[in-house]
Coordinates of C-alpha atoms in Angstrom, one line a residue:
X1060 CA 0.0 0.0 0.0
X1061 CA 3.2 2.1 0.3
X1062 CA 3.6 2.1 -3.2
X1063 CA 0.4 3.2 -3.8
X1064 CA 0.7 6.1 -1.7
X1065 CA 3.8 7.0 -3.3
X1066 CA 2.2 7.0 -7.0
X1067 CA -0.9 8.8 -5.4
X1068 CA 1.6 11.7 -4.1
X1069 CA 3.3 11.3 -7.8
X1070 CA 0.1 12.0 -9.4
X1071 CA -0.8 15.1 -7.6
X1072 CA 2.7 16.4 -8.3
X1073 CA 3.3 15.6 -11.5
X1074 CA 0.0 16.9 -13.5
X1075 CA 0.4 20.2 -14.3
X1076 CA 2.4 20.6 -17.5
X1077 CA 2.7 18.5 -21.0
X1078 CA 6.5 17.3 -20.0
X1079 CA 5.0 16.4 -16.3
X1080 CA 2.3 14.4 -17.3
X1081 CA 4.9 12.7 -19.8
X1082 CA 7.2 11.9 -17.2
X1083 CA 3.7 10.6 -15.1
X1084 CA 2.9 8.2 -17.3
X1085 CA 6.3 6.3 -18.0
X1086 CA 5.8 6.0 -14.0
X1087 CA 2.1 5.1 -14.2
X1088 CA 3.2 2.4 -17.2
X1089 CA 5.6 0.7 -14.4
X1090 CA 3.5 0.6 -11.7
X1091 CA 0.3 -1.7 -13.4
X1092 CA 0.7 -4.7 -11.8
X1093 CA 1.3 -3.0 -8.1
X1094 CA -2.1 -1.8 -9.2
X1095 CA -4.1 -4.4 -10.1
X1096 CA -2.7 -6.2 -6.8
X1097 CA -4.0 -3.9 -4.8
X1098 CA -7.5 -3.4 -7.1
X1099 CA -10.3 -3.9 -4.3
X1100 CA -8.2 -1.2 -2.6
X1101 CA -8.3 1.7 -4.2
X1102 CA -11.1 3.5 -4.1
X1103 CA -10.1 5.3 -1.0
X1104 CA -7.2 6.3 -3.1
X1105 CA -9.1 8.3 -5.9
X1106 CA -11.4 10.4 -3.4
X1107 CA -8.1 11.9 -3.5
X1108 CA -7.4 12.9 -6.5
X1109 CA -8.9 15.5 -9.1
X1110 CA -10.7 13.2 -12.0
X1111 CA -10.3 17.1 -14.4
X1112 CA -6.5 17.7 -13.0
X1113 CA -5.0 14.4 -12.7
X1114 CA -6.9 12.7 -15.2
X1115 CA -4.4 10.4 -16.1
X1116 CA -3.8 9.2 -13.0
X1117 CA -7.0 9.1 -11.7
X1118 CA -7.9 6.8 -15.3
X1119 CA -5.3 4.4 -14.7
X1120 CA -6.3 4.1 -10.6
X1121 CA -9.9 3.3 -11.9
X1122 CA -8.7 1.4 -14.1
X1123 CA -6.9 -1.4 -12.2
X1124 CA -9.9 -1.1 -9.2
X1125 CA -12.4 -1.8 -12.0
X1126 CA -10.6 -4.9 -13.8
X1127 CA -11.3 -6.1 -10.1
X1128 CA -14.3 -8.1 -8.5
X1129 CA -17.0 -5.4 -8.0
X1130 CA -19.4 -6.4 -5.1
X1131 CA -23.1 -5.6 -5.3
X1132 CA -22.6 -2.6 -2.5
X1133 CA -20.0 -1.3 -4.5
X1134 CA -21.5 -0.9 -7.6
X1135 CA -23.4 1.6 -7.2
X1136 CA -20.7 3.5 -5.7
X1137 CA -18.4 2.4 -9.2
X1138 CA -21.2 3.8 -11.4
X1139 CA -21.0 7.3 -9.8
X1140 CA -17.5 7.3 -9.7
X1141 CA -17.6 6.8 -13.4
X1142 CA -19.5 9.0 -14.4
X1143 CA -18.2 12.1 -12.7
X1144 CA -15.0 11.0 -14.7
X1145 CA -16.2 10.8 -17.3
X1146 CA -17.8 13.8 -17.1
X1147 CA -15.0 16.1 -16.0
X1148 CA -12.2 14.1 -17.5
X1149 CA -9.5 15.9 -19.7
X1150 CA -9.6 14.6 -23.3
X1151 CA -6.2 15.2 -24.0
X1152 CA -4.5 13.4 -21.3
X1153 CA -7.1 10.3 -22.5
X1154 CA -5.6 10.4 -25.6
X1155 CA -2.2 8.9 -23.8
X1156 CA -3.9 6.0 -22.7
X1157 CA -7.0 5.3 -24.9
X1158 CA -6.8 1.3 -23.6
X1159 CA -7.3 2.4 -20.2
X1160 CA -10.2 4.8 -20.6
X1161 CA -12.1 1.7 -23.5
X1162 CA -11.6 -0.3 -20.4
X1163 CA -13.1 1.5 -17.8
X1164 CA -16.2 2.5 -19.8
X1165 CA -16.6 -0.6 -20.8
X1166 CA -16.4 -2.2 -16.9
X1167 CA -19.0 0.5 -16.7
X1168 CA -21.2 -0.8 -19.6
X1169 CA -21.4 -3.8 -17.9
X1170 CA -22.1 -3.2 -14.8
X1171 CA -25.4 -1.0 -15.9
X1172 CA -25.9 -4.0 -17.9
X1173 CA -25.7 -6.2 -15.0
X1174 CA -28.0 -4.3 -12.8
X1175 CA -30.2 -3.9 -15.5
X1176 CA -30.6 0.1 -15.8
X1177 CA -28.9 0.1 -19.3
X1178 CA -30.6 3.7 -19.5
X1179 CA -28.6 5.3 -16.8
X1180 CA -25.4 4.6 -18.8
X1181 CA -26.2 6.1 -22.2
X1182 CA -25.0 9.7 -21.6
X1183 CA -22.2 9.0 -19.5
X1184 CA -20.9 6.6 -22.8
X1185 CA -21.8 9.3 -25.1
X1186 CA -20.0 11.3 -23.8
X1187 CA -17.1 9.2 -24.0
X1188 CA -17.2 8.4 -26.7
X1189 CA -16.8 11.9 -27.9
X1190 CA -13.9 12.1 -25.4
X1191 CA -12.6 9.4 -26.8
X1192 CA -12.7 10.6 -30.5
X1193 CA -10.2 13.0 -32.0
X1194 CA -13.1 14.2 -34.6
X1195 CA -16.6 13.2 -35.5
X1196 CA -15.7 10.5 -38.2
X1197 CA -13.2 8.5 -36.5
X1198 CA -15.4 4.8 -35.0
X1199 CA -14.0 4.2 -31.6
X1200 CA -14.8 0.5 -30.4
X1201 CA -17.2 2.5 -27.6
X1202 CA -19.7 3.1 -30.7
X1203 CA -21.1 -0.2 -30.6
X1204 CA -21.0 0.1 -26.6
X1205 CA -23.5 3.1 -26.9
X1206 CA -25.9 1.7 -29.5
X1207 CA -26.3 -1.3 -27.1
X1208 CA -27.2 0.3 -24.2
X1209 CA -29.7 2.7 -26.3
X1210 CA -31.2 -0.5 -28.1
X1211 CA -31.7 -2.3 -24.4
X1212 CA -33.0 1.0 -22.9
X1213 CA -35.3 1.0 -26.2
X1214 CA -33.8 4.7 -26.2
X1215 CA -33.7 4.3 -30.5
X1216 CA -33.3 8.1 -31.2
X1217 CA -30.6 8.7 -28.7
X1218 CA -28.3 6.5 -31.4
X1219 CA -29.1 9.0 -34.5
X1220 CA -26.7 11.3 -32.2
X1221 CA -23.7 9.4 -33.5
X1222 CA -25.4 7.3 -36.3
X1223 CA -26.1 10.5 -37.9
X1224 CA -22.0 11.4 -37.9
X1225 CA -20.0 10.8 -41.0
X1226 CA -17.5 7.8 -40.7
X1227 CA -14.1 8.0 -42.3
X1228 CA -12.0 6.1 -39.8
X1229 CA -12.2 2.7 -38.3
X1230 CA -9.8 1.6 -35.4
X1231 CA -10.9 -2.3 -35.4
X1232 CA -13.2 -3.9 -38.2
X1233 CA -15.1 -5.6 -35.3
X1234 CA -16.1 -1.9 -34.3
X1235 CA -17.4 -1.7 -38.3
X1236 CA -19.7 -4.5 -38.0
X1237 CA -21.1 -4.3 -34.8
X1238 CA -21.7 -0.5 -35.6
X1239 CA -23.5 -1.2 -38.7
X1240 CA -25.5 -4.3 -37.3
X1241 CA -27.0 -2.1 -33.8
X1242 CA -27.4 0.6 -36.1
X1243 CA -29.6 -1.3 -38.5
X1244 CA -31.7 -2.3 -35.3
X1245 CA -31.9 1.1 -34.1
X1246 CA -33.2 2.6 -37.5
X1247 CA -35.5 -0.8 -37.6
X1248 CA -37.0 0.3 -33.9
X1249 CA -37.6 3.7 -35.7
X1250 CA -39.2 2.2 -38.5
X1251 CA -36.5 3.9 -40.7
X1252 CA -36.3 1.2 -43.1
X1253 CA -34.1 2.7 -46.1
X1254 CA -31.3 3.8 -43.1
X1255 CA -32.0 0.1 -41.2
X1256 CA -31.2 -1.3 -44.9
X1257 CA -27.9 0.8 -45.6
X1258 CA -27.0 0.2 -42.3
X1259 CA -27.0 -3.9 -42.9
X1260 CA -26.2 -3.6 -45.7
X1261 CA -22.5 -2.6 -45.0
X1262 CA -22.4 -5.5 -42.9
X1263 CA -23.3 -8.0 -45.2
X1264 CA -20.9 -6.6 -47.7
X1265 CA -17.8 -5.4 -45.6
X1266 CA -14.4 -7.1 -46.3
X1267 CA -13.6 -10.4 -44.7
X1268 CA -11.8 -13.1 -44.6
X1269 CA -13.9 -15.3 -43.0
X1270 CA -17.8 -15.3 -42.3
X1271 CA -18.7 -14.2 -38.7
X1272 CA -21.7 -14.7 -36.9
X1273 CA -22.4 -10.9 -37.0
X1274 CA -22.7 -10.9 -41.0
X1275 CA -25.2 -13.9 -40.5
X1276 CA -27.2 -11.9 -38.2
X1277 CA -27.2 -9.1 -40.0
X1278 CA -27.8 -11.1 -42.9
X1279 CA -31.7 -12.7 -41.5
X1280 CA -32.2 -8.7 -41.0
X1281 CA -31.1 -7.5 -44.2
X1282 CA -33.8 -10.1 -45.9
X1283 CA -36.3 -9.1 -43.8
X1284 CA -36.0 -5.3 -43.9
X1285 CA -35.8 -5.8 -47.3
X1286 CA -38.8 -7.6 -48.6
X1287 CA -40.6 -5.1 -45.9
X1288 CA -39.1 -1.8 -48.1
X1289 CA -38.8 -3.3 -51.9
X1290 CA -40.5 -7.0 -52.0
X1291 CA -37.6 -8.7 -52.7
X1292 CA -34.0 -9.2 -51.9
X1293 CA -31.7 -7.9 -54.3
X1294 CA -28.5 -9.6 -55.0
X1295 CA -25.2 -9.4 -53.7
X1296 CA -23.1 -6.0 -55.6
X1297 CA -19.8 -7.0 -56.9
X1298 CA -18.1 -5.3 -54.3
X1299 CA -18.9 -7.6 -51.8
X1300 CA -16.3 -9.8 -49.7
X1301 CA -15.6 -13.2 -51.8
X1302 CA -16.1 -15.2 -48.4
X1303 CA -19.7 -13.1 -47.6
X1304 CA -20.9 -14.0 -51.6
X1305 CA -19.8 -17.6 -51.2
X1306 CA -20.9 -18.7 -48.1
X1307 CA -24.2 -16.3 -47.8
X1308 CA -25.0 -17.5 -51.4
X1309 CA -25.4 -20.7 -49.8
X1310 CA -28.7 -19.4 -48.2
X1311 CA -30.4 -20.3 -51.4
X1312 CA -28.8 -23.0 -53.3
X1313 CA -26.3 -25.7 -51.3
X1314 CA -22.7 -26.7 -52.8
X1315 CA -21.4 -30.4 -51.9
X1316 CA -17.8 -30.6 -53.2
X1317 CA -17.3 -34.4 -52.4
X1318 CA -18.4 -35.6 -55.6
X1319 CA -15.8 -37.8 -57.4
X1320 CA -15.8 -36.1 -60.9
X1321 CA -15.5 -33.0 -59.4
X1322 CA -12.4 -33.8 -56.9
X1323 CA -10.5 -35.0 -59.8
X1324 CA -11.2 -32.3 -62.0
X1325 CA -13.9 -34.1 -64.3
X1326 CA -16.8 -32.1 -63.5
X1327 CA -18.1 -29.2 -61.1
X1328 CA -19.6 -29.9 -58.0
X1329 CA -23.0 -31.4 -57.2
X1330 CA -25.4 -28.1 -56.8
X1331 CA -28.6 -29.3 -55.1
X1332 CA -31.7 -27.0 -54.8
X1333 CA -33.3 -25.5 -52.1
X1334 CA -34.4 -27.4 -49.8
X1335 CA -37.9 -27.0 -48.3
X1336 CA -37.7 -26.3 -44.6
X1337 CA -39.8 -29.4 -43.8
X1338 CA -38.1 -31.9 -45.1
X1339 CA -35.2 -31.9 -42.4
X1340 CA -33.1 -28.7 -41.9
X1341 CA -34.3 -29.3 -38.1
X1342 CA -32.0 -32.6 -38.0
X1343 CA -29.1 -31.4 -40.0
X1344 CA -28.9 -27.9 -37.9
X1345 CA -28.4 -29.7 -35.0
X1346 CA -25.8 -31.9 -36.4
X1347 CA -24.4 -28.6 -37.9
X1348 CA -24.1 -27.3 -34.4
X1349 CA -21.5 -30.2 -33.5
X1350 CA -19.8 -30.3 -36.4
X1351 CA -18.8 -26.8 -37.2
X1352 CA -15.3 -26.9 -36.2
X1353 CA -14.5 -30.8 -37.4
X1354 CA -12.7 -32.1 -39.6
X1355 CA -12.4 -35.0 -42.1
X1356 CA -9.5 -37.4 -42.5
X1357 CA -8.5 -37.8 -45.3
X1358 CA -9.9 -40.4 -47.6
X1359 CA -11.7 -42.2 -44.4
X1360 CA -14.5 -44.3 -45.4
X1361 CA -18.1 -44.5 -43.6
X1362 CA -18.6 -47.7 -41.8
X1363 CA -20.9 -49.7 -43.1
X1364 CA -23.5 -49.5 -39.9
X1365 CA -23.6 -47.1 -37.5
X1366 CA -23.3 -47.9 -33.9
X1367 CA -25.3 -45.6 -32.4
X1368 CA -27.2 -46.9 -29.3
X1369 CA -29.8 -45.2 -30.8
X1370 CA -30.4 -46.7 -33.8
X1371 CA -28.2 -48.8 -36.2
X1372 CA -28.2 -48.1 -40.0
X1373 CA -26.7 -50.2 -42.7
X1374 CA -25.2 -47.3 -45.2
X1375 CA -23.8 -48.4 -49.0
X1376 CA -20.2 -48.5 -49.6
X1377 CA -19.6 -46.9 -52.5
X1378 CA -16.8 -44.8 -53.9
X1379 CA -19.1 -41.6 -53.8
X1380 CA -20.0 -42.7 -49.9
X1381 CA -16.2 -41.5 -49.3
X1382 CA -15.0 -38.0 -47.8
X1383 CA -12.5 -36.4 -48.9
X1384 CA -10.0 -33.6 -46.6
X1385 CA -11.4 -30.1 -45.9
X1386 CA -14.7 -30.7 -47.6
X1387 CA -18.6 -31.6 -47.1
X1388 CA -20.0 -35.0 -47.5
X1389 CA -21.2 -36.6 -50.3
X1390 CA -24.8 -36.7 -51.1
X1391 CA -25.2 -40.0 -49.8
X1392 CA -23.7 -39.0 -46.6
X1393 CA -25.8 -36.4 -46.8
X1394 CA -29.0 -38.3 -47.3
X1395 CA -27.6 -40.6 -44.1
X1396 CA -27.7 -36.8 -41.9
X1397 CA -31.1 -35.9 -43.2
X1398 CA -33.1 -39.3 -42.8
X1399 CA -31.7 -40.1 -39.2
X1400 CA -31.1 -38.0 -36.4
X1401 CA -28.4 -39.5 -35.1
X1402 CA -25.2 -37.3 -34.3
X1403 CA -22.7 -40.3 -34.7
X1404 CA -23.7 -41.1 -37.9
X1405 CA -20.8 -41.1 -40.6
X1406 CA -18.5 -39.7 -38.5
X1407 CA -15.8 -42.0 -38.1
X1408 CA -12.5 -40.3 -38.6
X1409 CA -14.0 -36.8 -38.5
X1410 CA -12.3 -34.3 -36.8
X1411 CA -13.1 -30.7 -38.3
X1412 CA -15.5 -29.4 -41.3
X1413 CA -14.6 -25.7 -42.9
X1414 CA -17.2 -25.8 -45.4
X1415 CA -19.9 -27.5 -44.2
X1416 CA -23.4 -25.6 -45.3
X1417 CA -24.0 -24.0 -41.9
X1418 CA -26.6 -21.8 -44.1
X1419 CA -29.3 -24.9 -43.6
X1420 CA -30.3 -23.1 -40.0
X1421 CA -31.6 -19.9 -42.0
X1422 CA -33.9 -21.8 -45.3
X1423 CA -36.6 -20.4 -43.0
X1424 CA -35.5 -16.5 -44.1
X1425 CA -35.0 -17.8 -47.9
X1426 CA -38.6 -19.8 -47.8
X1427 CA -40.1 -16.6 -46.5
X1428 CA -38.6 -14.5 -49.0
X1429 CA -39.5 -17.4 -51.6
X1430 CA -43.6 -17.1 -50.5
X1431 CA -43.1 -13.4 -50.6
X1432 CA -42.5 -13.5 -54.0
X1433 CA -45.6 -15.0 -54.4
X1434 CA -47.8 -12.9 -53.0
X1435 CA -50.2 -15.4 -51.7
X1436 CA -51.0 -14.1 -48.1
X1437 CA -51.9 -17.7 -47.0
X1438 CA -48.5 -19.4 -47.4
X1439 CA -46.7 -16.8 -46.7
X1440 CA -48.4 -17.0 -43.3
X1441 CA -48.6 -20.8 -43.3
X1442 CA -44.1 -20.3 -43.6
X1443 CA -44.0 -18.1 -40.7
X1444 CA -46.3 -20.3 -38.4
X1445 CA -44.5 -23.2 -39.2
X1446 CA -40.6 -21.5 -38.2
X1447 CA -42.2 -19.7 -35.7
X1448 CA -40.4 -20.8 -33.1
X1449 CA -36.7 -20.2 -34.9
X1450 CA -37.9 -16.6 -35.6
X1451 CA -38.5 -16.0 -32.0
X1452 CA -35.1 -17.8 -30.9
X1453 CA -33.6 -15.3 -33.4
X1454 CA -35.6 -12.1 -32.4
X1455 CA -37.0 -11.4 -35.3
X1456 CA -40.6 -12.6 -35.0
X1457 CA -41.6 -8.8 -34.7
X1458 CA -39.6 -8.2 -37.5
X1459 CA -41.3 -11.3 -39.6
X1460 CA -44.9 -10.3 -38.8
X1461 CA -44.1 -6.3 -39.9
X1462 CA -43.0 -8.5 -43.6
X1463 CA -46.4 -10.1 -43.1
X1464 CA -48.4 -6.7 -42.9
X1465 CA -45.9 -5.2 -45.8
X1466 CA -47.4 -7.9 -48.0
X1467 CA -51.1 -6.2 -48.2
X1468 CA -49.9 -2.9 -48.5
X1469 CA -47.5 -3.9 -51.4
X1470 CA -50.9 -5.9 -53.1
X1471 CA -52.9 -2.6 -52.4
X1472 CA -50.0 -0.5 -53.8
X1473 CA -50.2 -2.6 -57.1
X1474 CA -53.7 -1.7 -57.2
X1475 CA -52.8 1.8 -57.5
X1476 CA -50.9 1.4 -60.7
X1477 CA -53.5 -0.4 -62.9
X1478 CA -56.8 1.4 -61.0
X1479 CA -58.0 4.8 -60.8
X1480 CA -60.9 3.5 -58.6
X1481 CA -62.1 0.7 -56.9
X1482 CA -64.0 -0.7 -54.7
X1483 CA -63.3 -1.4 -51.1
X1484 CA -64.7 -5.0 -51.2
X1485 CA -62.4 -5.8 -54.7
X1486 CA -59.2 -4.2 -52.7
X1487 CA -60.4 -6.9 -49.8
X1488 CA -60.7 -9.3 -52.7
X1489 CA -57.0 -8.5 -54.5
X1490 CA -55.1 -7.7 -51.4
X1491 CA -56.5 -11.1 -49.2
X1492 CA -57.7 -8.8 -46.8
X1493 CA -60.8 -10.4 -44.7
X1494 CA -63.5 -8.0 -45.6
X1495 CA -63.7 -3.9 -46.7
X1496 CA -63.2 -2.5 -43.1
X1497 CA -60.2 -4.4 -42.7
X1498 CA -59.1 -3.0 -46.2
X1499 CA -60.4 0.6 -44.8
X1500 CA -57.5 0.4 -42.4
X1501 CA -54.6 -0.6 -44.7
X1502 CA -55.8 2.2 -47.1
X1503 CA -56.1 4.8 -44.6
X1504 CA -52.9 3.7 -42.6
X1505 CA -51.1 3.8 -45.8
X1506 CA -52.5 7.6 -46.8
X1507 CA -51.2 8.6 -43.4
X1508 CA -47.5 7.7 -43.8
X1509 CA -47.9 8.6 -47.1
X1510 CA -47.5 5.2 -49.1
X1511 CA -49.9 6.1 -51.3
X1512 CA -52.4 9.6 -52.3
X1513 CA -56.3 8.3 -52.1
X1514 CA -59.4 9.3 -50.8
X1515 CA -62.3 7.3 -50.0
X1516 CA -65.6 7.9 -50.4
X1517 CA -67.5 6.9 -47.2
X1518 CA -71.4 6.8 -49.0
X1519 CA -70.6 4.1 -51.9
X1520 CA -66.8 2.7 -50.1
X1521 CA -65.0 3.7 -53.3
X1522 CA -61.2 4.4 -52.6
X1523 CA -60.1 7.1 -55.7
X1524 CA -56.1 6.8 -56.3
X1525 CA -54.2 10.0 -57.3
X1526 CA -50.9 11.1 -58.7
X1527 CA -48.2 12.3 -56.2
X1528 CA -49.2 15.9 -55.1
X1529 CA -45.3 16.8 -54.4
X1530 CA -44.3 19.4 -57.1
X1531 CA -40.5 20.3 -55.7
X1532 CA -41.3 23.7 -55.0
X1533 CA -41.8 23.9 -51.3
X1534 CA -39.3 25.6 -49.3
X1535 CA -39.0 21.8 -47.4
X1536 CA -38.4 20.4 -50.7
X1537 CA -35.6 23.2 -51.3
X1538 CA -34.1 22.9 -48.4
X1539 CA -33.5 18.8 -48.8
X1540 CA -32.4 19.4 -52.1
X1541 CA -29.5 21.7 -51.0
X1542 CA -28.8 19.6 -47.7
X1543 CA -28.2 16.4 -50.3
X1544 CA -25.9 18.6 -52.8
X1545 CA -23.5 20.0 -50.3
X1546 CA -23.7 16.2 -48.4
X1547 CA -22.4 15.1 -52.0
X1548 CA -19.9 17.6 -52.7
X1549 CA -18.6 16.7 -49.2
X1550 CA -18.1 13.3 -49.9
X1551 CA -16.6 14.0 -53.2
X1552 CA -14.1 16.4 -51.3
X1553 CA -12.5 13.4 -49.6
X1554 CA -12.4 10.8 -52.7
X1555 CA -10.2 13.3 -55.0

């Protein structure tokens, strides 16, 4: 405790000018670990010491208490200490230790978490995060920290404060996707579909490597949102990561590269077609859960029965029933996964798959977006009964039942392209709405957020469509206009 005395007294002396603070921190540096052994003891320690003078003492003391157990009594206590740093905190001593000051206010995001009062912790992290910045388009990995706590606080429109900035900088491409992907939530709590879509949309197309679960999950949103705004989901741009085309590709049409003319350069591999989601994709995921980071050895033969205690299954040995290094099964071997849900099945030898189709969890986002297609309300709804239970274990069920109420306004909105007029009962009819006052509501919902410009005539229930009234002459209008020019010029400032 000596020691920490001593640094206390070094802190409070040394915090005045640029070459003191210098000279601080080479000390601070060599003193962690007599720190972080004396964590649970500190807090007397910073009651002493002046969070907007010796900032970077006080942030490397808080620091080392907070990477410590924090007891229930304490963390209240932690919280307010926290935020009166953070608060009064000098920005440019931060800057000498950004590490320190991510890891405090992250301690702290947790904590709220914990106690469950995420609300209480979304100004303190705003304002770190603009501590934390050296301008207003650098992403800091407390972004993403932020946009969670304002998502669990259901705070949506405390996010557009920094999802509203202009990014130009990136520290960590982690900070990138988990940006994008609670920003794409936020916009979806907001009903702000086209900025939800963007938002997701840089996920699923961001350079990678590899696929991450963040691009998957973003991915079920992205086909979603976008059925809900256009009808359909468009296809992947050119520009998109080589790993995020292949394996998200994979959503709607499954590669197996074990087949024997195509290992030896005779052929192309077997391409099978969609599957349906009943016939199976329940088994295989949870195989696919088990066998995601296996492997095959090389040239290893199935047994010929499988010695499950389950069940036992006599499988033919033939030169297509054999696996092959770093790739997928066969389609026999496949059939074997799909008739029998048995997790020991063909997997003699196996000790890691790379390129196994984990996609087969999601056919229930591609089947949806299939019956969308359609149009025909009835299977459509018949799809989303039937995965019910995977769209809740994903979240998205409220998500899924806002692409089940975008389907009758996209049938009325056809209407308004081939009719001038029409009946309420025929809009009931074409839209597979359950009678005209249901159809009444859709219309008059629709009018209000300005989907489409009717009236409707309450004596006969005639709905009349007209043109859009906007002539792009309203000061509004004007104003938007200029706002998007000087946005673009902007923009095309920093790519010359």
């Amino acid at each position: 405790m000596e020691s920490v005395e001593v640094l206390v007294a070094h802190i409070q002396g040394l915090s005045r000018s640029p070459d003191e603070v210098s000279h601080l921190h080479s000390l601070l540096k060599q003193s962690e670990d007599a720190l972080r052994s004396h964590a649970s003891r500190l807090a007397p320690f910073l009651s002493q010491l002046d969070p907007s003078i010796h900032t970077l003492g006080y942030l490397f003391l808080l620091e080392a208490y907070s990477s410590g157990s924090i007891s229930g009594e304490e963390a209240s206590g932690f919280l307010l200490t926290v935020v009166e740093f953070i608060n009064s905190c000098s920005a440019e001593q931060i800057q000498l230790a950004p590490e320190k000051f991510i890891s405090v206010c992250k301690s702290f995001k947790d904590q709220v978490m914990q106690l469950g009062v995420p609300m209480q912790g979304i100004a303190p992290l705003w304002m770190a995060v603009r501590k934390l910045q050296t301008s207003t388009e650098q992403l800091t990995t407390l972004h993403s920290d932020y946009l969670l706590l304002c998502l669990l606080a259901k705070c949506y429109k405390a996010g557009l404060s920094i999802l509203d900035d202009d990014i130009f900088e990136v520290d960590h491409p982690r900070d990138h996707f988990l940006y994008c992907y609670y920003g794409g939530m936020i916009n979806i709590g907001l009903k702000r579909f086209e900025k939800a879509l963007a938002c997701l949309h840089n996920v699923v197309t961001a350079p990678m490597t590899t696929l991450n679960a963040i691009c998957v999950e973003a991915y079920k949103k992205y086909i979603l949102v976008s059925l809900i705004l256009n009808g359909q989901v468009p296809s992947f741009p050119k520009y998109t990561s080589s790993a995020a085309h292949r394996n998200l590709k994979n959503y709607t049409q499954m590669k197996f590269d074990g087949d024997e003319e195509a290992i030896e350069g005779k052929g192309s591999p077997t391409t099978l077609p969609p599957m349906p989601v009943a016939q199976a994709h329940i088994y295989l995921a949870r195989i696919l859960v088990n066998l995601i980071h296996m492997h095959l050895s090389p040239y290893q033969p199935c047994m010929s029965a499988c010695h499950s205690p389950m069940l036992a299954l006599k499988l033919p040995s033939t030169s297509s029933h054999t696996h092959r290094p770093c790739l997928s099964p066969s389609r026999p071997c496949l059939k074997a996964f799909v008739d029998l849900p048995c997790l020991r099945l063909c997997l003699i030898g196996l000790v890691e798959v790379r390129d196994f189709p984990k996609n087969l969890v999601n056919i229930p986002y591609v089947d949806l977006a299939n019956f969308y297609a359609s149009g025909k309300f009835s299977e459509l709804e018949a799809c989303i009964q039937t995965n019910q239970e995977k769209f809740l274990s994903d979240s998205n069920l409220g998500l899924v039942k806002q692409v089940l109420s975008s389907l009758y306004k996209r049938n009325i909105q056809r209407l308004t392209q081939t009719y001038l007029t029409l009946s309420l009962q025929d809009i009931a009819n074409v839209a597979q709405l359950n009678n005209p006052k249901e159809a009444e509501m859709h219309v008059l919902q629709m009018i209000q957020d300005g989907e489409i410009f009717a009236t409707i005539n309450q004596k006969d229930g005639m709905v009349s469509f007209h043109e859009d009234p906007e002539q792009y002459k309203s000061c509004r209008m004007t104003e938007h206009i200029d706002f998007s020019i000087q946005r673009y010029s902007f923009v095309n400032f920093y790519h010359i």
